[in-house]
GROMACS .gro file of C-alpha atoms in nm:
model
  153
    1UNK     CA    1   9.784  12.174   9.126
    2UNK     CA    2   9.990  12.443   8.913
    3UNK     CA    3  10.025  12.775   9.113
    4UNK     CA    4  10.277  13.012   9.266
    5UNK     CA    5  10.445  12.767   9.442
    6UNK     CA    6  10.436  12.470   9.250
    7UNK     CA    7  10.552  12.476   8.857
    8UNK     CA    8  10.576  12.245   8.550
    9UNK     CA    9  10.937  12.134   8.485
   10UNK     CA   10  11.053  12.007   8.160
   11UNK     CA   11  11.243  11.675   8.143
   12UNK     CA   12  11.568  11.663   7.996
   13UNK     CA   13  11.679  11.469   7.685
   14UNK     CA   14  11.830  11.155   7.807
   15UNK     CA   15  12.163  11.188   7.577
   16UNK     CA   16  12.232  11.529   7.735
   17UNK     CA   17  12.561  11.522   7.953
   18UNK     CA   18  12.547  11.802   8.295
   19UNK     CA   19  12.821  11.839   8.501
   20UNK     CA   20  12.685  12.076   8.782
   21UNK     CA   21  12.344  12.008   8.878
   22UNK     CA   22  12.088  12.119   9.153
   23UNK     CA   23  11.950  11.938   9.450
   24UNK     CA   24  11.641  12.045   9.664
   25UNK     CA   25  11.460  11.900   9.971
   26UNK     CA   26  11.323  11.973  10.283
   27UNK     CA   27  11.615  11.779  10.522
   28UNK     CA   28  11.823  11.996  10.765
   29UNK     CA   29  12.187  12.023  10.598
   30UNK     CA   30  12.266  12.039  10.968
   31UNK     CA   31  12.122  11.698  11.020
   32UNK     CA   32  11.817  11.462  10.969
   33UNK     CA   33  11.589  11.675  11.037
   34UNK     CA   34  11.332  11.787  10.817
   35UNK     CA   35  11.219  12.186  10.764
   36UNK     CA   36  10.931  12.412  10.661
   37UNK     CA   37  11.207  12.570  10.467
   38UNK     CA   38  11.291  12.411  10.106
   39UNK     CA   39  11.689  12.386  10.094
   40UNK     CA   40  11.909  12.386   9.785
   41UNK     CA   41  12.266  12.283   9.680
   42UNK     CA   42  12.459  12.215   9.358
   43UNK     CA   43  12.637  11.867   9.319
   44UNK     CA   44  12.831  11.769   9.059
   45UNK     CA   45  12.745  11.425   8.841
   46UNK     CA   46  12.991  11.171   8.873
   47UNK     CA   47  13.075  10.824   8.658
   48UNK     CA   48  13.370  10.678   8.830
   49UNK     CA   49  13.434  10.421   9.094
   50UNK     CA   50  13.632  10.604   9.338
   51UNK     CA   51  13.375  10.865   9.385
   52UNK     CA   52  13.100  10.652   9.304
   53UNK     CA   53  13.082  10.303   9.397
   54UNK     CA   54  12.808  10.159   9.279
   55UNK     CA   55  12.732  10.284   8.919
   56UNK     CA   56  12.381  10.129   8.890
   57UNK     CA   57  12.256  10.163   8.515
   58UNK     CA   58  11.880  10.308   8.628
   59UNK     CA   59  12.089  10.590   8.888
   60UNK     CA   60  12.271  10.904   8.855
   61UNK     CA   61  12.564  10.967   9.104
   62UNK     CA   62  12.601  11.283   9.246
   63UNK     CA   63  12.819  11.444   9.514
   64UNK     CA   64  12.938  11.763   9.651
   65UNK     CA   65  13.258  11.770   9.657
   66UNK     CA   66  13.313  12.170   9.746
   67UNK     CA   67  13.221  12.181  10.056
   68UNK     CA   68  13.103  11.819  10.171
   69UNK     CA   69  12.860  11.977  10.383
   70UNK     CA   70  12.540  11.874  10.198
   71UNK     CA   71  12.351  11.638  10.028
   72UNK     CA   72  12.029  11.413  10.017
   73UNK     CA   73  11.944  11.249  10.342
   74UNK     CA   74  11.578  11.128  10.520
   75UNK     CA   75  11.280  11.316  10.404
   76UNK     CA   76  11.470  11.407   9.996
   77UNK     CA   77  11.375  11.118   9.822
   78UNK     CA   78  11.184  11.181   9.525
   79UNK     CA   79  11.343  11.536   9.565
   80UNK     CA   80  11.387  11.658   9.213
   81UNK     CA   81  11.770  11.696   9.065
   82UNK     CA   82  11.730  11.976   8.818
   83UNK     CA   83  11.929  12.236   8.609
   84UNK     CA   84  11.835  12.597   8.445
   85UNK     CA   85  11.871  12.649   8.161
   86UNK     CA   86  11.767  12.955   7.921
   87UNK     CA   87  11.542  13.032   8.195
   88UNK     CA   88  11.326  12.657   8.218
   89UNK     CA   89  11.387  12.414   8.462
   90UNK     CA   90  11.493  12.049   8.371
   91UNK     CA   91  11.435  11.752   8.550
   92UNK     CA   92  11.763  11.527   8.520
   93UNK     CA   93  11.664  11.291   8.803
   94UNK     CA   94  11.463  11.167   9.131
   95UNK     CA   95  11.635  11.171   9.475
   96UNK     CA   96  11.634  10.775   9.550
   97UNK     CA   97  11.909  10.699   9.771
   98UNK     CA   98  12.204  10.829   9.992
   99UNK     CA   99  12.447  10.678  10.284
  100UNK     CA  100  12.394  10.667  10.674
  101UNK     CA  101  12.659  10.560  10.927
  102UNK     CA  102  12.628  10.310  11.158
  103UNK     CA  103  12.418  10.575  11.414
  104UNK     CA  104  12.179  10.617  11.120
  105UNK     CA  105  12.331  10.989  11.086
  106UNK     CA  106  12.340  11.071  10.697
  107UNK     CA  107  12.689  11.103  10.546
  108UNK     CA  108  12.748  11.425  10.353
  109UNK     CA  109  13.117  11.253  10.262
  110UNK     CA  110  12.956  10.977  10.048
  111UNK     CA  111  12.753  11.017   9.709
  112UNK     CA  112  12.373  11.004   9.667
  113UNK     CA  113  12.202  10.867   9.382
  114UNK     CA  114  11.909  10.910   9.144
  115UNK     CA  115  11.649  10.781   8.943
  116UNK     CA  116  11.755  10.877   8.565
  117UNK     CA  117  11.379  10.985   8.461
  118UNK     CA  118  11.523  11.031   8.115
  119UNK     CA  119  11.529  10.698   8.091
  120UNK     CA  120  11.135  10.638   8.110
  121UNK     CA  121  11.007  10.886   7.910
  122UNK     CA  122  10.881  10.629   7.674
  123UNK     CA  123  10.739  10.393   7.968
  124UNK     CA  124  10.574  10.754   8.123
  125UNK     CA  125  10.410  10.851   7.805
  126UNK     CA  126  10.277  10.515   7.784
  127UNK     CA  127  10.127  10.482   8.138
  128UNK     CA  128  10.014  10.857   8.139
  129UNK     CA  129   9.774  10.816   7.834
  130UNK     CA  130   9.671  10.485   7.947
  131UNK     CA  131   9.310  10.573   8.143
  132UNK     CA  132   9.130  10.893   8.147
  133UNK     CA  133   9.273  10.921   8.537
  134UNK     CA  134   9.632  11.076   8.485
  135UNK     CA  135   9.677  11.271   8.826
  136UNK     CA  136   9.656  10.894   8.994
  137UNK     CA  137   9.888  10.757   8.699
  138UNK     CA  138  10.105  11.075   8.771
  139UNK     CA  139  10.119  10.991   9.139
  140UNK     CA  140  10.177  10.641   9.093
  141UNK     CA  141  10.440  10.654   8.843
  142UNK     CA  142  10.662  10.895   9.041
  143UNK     CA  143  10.663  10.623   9.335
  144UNK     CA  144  10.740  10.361   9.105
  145UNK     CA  145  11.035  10.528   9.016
  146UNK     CA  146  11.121  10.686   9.323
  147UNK     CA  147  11.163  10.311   9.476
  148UNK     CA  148  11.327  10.147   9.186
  149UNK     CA  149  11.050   9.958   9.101
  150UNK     CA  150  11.098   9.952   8.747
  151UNK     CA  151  11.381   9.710   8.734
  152UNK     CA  152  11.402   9.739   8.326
  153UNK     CA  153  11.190   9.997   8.152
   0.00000   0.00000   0.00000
């Protein structure tokens, strides 16, 4: 439901390059906790190995290299990854995955990744206009690609 508290977003072109980017979700930047309170942080978009090690075709890498004291963890995936831009939102990407260590602790020092939505626009529009039910379609297809499960769209 559209209200206050919850907006439209547009989706970004998927040719369009961003450098800095925003991250939101409800997991303690002090640990793996989650919040009532909605936190927020800018990471930067990254394409090479040393920074990001797996470069997976379907997944944005993103890290925050400033301050290394944030970043996805339990609880953010399916978190949006967003930028502003002449005062509308844009959707760049879907929090899928991060790094834990071997305590299960989430690791601000390593990159996270996400789902390029960009890249199924086409496969959306598609499934969206398919039956007369789109807020189940719209549900469904945001797991999909939250989990990956669209191996080539």
């Amino acid at each position: 439901m559209i209200n206050n508290s919850v907006l439209t977003s547009y989706i970004i072109n998927f040719s369009t390059r961003l450098q800095s980017i925003k991250l939101s979700g409800y997991t303690s930047p002090s640990g793996p906790t989650s919040s009532d309170i909605l936190f927020q942080t800018t990471m930067q978009i990254y394409e090479n190995s040393t920074i990001c090690p797996i470069i997976p075709n379907l997944h944005y890498c993103a890290f925050d290299a400033s301050s290394k004291e944030s970043n996805t963890c339990f609880g953010d995936s399916g978190g949006p990854l967003m930028y502003s831009s002449n005062g509308k939102w844009y959707l760049y990407g879907l929090t899928s995955f991060g790094f834990t260590d071997s305590s299960g602790n989430c690791l601000n020092t390593r990159s996270s990744y996400f789902t390029k939505v960009p890249r199924y626009l086409e496969w959306i529009s598609a499934n969206m206009n398919s039956s007369g039910n789109n807020d189940s379609n719209a549900w469904l297809i945001c797991l999909i690609i939250i989990n990956g499960l669209i191996l080539n769209a």
